[in-house]
Structures are given as C-alpha cells and as structure tokens.
Coordinates of C-alpha atoms in Angstrom, one line a residue:
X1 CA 12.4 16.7 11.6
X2 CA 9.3 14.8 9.6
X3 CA 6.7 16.2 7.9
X4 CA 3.7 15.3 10.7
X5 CA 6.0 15.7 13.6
X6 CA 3.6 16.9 16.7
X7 CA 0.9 15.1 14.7
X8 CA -0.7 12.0 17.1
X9 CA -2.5 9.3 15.6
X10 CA -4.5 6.5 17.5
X11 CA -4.1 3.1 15.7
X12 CA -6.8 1.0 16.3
X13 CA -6.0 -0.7 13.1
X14 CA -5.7 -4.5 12.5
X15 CA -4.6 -7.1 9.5
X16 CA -3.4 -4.9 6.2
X17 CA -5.1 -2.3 5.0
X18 CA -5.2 -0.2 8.1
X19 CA -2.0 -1.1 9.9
X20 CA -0.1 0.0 6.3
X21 CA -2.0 3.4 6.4
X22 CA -0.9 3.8 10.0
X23 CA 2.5 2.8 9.0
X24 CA 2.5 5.6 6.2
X25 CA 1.9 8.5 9.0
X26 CA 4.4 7.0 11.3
X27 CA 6.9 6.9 8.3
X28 CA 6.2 10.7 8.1
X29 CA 6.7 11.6 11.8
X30 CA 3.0 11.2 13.4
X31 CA 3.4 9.8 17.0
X32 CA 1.3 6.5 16.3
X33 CA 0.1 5.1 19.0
X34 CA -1.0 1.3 18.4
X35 CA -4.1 0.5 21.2
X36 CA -4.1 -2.9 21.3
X37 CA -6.1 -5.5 23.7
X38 CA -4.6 -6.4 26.8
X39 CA -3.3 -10.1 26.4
X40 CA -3.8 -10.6 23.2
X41 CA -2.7 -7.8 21.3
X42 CA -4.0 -7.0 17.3
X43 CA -4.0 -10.2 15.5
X44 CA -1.3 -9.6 13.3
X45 CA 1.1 -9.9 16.3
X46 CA 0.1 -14.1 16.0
X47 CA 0.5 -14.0 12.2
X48 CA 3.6 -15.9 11.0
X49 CA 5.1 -16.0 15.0
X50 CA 6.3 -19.3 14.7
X51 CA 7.6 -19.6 10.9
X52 CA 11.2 -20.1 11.0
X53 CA 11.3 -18.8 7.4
X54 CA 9.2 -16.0 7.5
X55 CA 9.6 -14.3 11.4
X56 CA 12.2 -12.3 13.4
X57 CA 12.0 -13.3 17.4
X58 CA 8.4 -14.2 17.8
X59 CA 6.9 -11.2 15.0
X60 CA 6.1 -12.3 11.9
X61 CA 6.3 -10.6 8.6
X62 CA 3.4 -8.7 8.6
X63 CA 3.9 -7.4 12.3
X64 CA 7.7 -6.5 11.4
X65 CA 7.0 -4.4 8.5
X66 CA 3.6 -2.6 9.4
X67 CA 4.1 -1.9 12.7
X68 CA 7.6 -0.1 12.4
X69 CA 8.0 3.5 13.9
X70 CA 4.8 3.2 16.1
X71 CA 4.3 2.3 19.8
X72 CA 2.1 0.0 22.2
X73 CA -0.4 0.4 24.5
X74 CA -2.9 -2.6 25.4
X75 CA -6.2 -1.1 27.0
X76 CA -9.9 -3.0 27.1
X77 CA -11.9 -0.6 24.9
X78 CA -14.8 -2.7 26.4
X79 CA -14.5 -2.2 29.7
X80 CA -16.1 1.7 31.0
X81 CA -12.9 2.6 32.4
X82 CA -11.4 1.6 29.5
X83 CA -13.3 3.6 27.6
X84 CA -12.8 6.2 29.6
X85 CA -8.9 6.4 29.1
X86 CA -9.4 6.1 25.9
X87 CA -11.4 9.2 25.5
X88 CA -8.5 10.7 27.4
X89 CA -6.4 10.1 24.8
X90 CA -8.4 11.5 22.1
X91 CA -8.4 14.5 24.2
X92 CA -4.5 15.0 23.4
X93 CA -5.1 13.4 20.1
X94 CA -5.4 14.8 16.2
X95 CA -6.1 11.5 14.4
X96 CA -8.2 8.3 15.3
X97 CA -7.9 5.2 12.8
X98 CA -9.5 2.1 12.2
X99 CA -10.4 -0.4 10.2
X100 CA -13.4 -2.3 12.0
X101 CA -16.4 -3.2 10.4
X102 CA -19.2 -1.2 9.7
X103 CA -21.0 -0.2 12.8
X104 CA -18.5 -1.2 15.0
X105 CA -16.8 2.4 16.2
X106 CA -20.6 3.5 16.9
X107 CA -21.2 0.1 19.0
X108 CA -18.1 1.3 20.8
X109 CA -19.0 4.6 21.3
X110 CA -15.7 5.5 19.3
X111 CA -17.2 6.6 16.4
X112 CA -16.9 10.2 15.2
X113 CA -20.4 11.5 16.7
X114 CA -19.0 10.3 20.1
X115 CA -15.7 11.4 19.9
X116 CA -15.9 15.1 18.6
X117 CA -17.7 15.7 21.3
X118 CA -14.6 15.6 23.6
X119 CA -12.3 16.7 20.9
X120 CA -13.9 19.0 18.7
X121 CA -10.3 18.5 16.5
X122 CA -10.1 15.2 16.1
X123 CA -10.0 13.5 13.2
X124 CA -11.6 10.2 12.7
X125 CA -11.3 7.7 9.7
X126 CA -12.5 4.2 9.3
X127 CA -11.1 1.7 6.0
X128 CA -14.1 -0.9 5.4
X129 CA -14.3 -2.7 2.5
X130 CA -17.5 -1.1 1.0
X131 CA -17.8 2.3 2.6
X132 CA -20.2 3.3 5.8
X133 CA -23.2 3.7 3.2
X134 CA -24.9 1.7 0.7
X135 CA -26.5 -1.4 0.4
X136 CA -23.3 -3.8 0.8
X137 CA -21.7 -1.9 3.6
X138 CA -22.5 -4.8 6.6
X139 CA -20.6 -7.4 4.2
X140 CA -17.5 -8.9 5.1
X141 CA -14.8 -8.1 3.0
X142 CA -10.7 -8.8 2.5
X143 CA -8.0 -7.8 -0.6
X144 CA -9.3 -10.6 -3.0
X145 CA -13.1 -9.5 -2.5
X146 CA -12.9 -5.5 -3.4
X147 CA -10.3 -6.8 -5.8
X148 CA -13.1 -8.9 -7.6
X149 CA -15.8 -6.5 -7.1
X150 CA -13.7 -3.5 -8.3
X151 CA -13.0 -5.2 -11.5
X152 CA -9.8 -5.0 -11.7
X153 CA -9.5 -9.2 -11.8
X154 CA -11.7 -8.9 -14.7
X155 CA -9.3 -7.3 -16.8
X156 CA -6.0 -9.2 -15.3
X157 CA -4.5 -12.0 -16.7
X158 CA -4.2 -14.0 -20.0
X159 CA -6.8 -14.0 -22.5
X160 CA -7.9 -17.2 -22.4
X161 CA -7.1 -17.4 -19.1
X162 CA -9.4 -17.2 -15.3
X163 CA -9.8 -13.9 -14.1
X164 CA -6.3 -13.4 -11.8
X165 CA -6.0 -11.7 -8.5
X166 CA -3.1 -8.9 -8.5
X167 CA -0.2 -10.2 -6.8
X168 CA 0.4 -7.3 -4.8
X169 CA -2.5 -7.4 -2.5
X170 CA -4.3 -4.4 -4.2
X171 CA -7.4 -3.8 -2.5
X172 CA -6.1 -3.6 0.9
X173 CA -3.1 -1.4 0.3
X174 CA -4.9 1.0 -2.1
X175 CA -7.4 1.5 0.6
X176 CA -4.7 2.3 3.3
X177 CA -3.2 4.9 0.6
X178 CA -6.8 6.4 0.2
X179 CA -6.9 6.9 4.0
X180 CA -3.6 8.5 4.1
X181 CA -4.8 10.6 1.6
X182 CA -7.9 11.3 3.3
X183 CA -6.7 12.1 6.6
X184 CA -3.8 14.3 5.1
X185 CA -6.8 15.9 4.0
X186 CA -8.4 16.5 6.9
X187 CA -5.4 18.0 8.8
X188 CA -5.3 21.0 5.8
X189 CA -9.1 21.6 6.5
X190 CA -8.6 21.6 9.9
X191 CA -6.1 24.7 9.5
X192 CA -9.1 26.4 7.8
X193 CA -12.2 25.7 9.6
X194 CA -10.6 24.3 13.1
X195 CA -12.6 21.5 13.2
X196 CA -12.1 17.7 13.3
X197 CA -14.0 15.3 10.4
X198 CA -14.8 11.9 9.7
X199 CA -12.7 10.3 6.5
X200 CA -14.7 7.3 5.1
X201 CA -12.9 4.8 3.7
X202 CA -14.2 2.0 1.1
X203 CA -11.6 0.0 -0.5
X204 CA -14.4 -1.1 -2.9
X205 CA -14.2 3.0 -3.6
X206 CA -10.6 2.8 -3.8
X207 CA -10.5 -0.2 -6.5
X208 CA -13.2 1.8 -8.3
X209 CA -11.2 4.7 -9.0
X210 CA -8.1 3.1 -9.9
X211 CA -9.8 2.2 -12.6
X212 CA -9.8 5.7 -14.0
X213 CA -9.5 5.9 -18.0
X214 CA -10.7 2.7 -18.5
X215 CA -14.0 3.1 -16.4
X216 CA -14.8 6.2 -19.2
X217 CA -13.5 4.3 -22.3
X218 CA -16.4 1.9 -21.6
X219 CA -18.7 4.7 -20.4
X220 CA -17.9 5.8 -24.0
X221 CA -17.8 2.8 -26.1
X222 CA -19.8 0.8 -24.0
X223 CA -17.6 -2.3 -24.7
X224 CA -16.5 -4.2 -21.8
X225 CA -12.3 -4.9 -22.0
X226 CA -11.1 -8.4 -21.4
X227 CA -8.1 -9.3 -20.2
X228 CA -5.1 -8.4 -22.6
X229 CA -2.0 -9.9 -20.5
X230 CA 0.6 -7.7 -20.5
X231 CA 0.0 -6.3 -23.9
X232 CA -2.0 -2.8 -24.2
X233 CA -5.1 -2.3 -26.3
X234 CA -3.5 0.8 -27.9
X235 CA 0.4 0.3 -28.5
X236 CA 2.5 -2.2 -30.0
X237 CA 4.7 -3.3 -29.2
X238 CA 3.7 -3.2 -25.3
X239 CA 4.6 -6.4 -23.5
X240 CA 6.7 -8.9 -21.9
X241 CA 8.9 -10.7 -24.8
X242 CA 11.2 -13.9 -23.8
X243 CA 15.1 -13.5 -24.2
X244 CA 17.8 -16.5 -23.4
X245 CA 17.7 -16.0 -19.6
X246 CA 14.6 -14.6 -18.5
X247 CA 11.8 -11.7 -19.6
X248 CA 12.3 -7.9 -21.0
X249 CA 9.4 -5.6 -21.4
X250 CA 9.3 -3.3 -24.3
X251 CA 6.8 -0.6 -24.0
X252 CA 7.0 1.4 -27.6
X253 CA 4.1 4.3 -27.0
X254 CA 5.6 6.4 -30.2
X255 CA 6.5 6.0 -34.0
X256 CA 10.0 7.3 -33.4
X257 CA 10.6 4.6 -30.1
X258 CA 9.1 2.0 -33.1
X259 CA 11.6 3.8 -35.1
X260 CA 14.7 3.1 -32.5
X261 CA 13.3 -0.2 -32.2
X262 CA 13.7 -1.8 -35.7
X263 CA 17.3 -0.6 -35.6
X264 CA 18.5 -2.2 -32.5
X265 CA 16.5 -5.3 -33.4
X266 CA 17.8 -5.5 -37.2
X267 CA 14.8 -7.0 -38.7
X268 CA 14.0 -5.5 -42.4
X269 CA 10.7 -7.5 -42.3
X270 CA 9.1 -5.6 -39.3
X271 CA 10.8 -2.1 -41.1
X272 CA 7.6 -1.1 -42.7
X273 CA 5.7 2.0 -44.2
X274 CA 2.2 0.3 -42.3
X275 CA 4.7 -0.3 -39.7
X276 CA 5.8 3.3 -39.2
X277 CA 2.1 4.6 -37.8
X278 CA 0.3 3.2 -34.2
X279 CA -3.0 1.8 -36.3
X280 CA -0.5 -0.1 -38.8
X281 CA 1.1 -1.6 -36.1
X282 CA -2.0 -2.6 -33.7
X283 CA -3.2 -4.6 -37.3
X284 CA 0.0 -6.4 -37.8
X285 CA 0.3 -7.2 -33.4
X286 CA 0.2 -10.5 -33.7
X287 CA 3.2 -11.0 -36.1
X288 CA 5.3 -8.0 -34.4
X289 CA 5.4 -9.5 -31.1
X290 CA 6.0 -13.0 -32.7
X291 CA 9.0 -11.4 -34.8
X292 CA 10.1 -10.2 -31.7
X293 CA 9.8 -12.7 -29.5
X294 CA 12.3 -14.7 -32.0
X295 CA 14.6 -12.3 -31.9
X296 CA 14.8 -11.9 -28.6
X297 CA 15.1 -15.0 -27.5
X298 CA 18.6 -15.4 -29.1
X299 CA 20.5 -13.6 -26.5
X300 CA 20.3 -12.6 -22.5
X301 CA 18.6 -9.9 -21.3
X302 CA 21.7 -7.7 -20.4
X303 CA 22.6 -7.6 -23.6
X304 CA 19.1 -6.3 -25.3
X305 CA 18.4 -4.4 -22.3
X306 CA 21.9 -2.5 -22.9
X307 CA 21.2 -2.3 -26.8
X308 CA 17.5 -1.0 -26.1
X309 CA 18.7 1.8 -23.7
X310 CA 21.5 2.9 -25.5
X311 CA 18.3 4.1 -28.4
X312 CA 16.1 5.5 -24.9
X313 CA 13.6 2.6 -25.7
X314 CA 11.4 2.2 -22.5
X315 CA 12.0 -1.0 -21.3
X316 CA 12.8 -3.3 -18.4
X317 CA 14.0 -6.6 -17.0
X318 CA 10.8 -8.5 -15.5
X319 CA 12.7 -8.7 -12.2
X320 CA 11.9 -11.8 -9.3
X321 CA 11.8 -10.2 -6.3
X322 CA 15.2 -10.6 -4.9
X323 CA 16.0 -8.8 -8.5
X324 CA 13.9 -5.8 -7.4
X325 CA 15.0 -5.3 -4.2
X326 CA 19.1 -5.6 -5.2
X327 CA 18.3 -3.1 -8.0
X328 CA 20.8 -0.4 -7.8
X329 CA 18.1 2.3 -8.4
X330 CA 16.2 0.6 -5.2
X331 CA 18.9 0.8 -3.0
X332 CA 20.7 4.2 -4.5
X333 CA 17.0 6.2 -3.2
X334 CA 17.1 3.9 0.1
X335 CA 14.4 2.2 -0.7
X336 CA 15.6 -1.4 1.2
X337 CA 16.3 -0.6 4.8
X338 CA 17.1 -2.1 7.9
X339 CA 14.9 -2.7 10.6
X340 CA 15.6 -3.7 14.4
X341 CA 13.7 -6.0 16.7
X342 CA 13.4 -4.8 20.2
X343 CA 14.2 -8.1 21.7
X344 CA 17.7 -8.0 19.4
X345 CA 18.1 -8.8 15.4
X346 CA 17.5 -6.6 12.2
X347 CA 15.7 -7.6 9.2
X348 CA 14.9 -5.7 5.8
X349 CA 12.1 -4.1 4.4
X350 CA 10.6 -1.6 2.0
X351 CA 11.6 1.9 2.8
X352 CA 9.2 5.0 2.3
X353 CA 8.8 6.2 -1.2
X354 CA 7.7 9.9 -0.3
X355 CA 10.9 11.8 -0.4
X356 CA 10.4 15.3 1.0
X357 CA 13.0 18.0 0.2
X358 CA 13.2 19.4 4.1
X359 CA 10.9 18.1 6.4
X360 CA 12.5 14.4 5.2
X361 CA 14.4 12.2 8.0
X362 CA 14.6 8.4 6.9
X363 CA 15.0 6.8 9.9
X364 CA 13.1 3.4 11.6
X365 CA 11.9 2.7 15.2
X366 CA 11.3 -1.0 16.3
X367 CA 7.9 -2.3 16.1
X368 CA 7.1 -2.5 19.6
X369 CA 6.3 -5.5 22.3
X370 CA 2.8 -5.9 23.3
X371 CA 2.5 -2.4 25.5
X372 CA 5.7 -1.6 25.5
X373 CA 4.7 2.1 26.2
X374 CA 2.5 1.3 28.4
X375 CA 3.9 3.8 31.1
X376 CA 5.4 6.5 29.0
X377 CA 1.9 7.3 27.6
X378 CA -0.1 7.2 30.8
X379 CA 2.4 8.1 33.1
X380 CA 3.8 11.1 30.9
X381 CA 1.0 12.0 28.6
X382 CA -2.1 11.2 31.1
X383 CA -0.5 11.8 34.6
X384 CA -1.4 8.8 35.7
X385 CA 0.3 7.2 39.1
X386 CA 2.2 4.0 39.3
X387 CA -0.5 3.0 41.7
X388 CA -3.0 4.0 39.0
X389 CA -1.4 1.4 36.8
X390 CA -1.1 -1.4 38.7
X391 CA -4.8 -1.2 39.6
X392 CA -5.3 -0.8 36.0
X393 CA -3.9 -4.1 34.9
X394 CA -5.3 -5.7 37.9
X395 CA -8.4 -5.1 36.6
X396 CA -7.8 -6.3 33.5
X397 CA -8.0 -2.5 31.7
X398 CA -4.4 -2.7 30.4

C-alpha cells in the first residue's frame, strides 16, 4: 500500500509545474484524477505527439512522464452541467489542483470560496507564477520568467559570462514541489481542525526561498554575488577541473580533505603552510585550481576519481545524461523505471525519489487516453446510468 492511498486528488493541472506536482501524489498512492476538456484534452497531450525522436504512440515526452499513475476524465467545466458534475466530484474528493492563472478558478466558480461550500474538507491549491496577491499576480508567467525574477539566473553562469537559465527547468518544478508540500500540509491540518484550506502557490515564492543563505549573506553584507561558475565563494578547491576524457568535480570544504588532496595529487608546490587553512587557500584560488587543472588533465577520470575516493575526497564525474541515468547508484535505488503505453510499448523515466520504509510500493500505471475512465468514475463513483452518459457526450459535457 502507498502512503496517500484513499487520498483523491482532482487534476486540473496543465503544462509542467502542476502536472509534476500531480504526478508526485499519484507516485505516492492519491487516486488522481486528470479532468480534462472533452476533445481536446490538457495541452500537453499535443506536445511532442508527432516527434519520432521524442514520443511513444501519439504521447509525447512531457505527457509520458507526468501523467503516469493518474486517470482521465474529459468534462466541459464551462458548461452548467458540467459544472455541476464537477462539484459532484469534489463532493467525494480531498484534494483539487490547478495551475490556471490568477483569477481563473473564481471565474469558474472553482475556486476555494465556491468549493468548501459543498465540501467543507476539501482541499484546494493553485501554482501561479507570482502568488494570488501582490501587485504582479495577473502577469503571465513560465520556468525562465520566475527563474529570472527569483534571481537565481543572476548568480548562474560564468563570470564574464550572460546571466544563464538553469538547465533543469527550475521554476516550474520547484513550484510543483512547494505544492506537494503545501497540500501534504493541509491533509495533517485537516486531521486537527477537520477542515479543508486553500494552498497558494507562487513559483516566484518558490525561487525566492531557494535562495536561502545567500538571500541573508546579502541582507548582511549588503553586497550583491555575481556569478562564480561552478566555483564557491568560500572553499577551494570547489569546482569542475578538466581530466583526459571529460570533467571531475572536486569539492574540498575542510583542511584535512585539502590535506588528502595534495597526497593523491603529488604536487609539493600546492603542499603549503598558507595552504593548510580555508583563507590561505581562497588568496592563492586562482593558482590552486590552475595547478590542478594541469594535473588533472594528464589522465582519465576513472583513474583520479578512483585515486580521489580511495582518500574519501568529495568528488564526482560531471556525467552527460545518459551517464546519469546508467549510474549504478541510479539504477541500484530504482531510480530509472519502466513505463507502459496503454495503446502497447514501454519507455523509461525517472522514478520517485521518496523512499518510505512501509507504506512504500514502486510501481507505475499508464498515462491514460483522453477519458479513458470516463465510465469507471461516473458510472462507479457518481452512479450515473449508461443513458446518463451518452446524453452527456451528446451534449458535448464529456
């Protein structure tokens, strides 16, 4: 059994941030129940259909991977009686999620104000990109724009370099990973006050507070960082260093790792008393990482990362992706699985990093077809009639 089993979520996400939160619950057990549009379905369905390279039977990428372990319904959330269903559904419901503009779920009348009413439970929580308050909160926004306005692509790439977007689309996942949070929140407060709440979502927040330390260094110094590449403004050395057949990081955070260091690198000219201490080393940076970048250089990777390990010096090969996803760490905690199409086929994906000691099963549904379940969730959940349906879909409802 999963952690959330008997937990139900209503998916109204679209694009990234959402759908990856919604993936999250259903990774954990929640029943996720993906309400599309009739016809159409969420626009992610269209995204990368047709690239040979990059799409499994008509679902590209982005469909494939954030739509696993959930199911389909299509139903016109504009129509009255599609509103209405809908509002059945919360009914039987614990969790409503979206990630529509600003002002949209009230526009719909899906919004929390609406919806406690019939479910005093439920819980409710929208991902914008700047939050349901504030000044900015009608703007649009994607990944690159709370990535900008977070600051984060301020302080990313090299020094003389343009500010650089993160290559892992960083705004929008780190606001699906706040909603998680969020909800998961909820659900405990629920047990205490029995009541439903609204989680509010801003992946401008989200960027914000990834910041962390280095929002309060500047708070205290009041000196604004540049970008440092992958070297840190405390250690050295701390940063990506060439060998024969590719990159290593070295990340030396202690005199007795600087120690280890010198002795697996031989190198009598970096083996100094100013050497010995973090401030001796941050004057001398430029020469260290030089030295070592030399020394480096004459052999493979395999060979200093084995060297460099054997001493327990934190380091790493700076893998390509294929690299990091045949790592045998990876695969040892399952973290490559296989997926299935529901038309036939398989393809791989991430797995989910939250291990759980008992309520842990790691196991993957297909993503589903556009309403796939359409009848198992009105028929079995709502009661409704064969006839029911057909009238509904005549009508253009579902």
């Amino acid at each position: 059994m999963k952690a959330l089993h008997g937990i139900r979520v209503l998916d109204l996400t679209h694009m990234l941030s959402g759908p990856y939160a919604g993936m999250m619950l259903a990774d954990l057990g929640a029943e996720t129940i993906k309400v599309e549009p009739p016809i159409t379905g969420e626009g992610t369905r269209r995204l990368l259909e047709k690239d040979p390279k990059n799409s499994l039977n008509g679902f590209g990428a982005y469909f494939m991977t954030l739509n696993r372990n959930k199911k389909s319904i299509t139903l016109n959330l504009k129509s009255e009686q599609g509103l209405h269903i809908f509002y059945e559904l919360v009914k039987v419901s614990d969790i409503v999620l979206n990630n529509f503009s600003a002002g949209v779920p009230e526009r719909l009348k899906i919004d929390y104000a609406h919806l406690s009413q019939i479910n005093p439970r439920i819980i409710t929580c929208s991902i914008t990109g700047f939050g349901e308050t504030g000044p900015d909160r009608h703007l649009p926004a994607f990944d690159i724009v709370a990535q900008a306005m977070g600051g984060g692509m301020s302080i990313t790439g090299q020094p003389d370099g343009p500010p650089t977007r993160s290559g892992i689309p960083i705004g929008d996942l780190g606001g699906g990973l706040m909603a998680v949070i969020g909800v998961l929140a909820a659900l405990q407060a629920r047990h205490v006050t029995g009541r439903g709440q609204h989680v509010d979502i801003s992946m401008l927040d989200a960027q914000i507070s990834l910041l962390n330390y280095m929002a309060t260094m500047y708070f205290l110094s009041g000196e604004i960082p540049d970008k440092l590449g992958n070297a840190h403004f405390v250690h050295v050395p701390y940063d990506t260093f060439r060998c024969s057949d590719g990159y290593i990081i070295v990340a030396v955070i202690t005199d007795n790792f600087w120690n280890a260091l010198v002795e697996v690198v031989d190198a009598p000219d970096l083996d100094t008393e100013e050497n010995k201490e973090q401030l001796g080393r941050w004057r001398n940076r430029v020469l260290i990482n030089q030295r070592l970048n030399e020394i480096f250089s004459t052999n493979t990777r395999k060979y200093w990362l084995e060297r460099l390990r054997s001493k327990r010096i934190p380091c790493a090969p700076v893998n390509n992706l294929a690299q990091a996803l045949s790592e045998p760490q990876v695969t040892a905690r399952n973290m490559v699985i296989e997926v299935e199409h529901p038309l036939g086929g398989s393809t791989k994906m991430p797995g989910n990093p939250i291990k759980l000691s008992d309520t842990y099963e790691d196991c993957y549904t297909p993503p589903p077809l556009l309403g796939q379940h359409n009848k198992e969730i009105y028929q079995i959940l709502l009661g409704k009639s064969d006839e029911e349906l057909e009238f509904l879909r005549e009508k253009g409802v579902i």
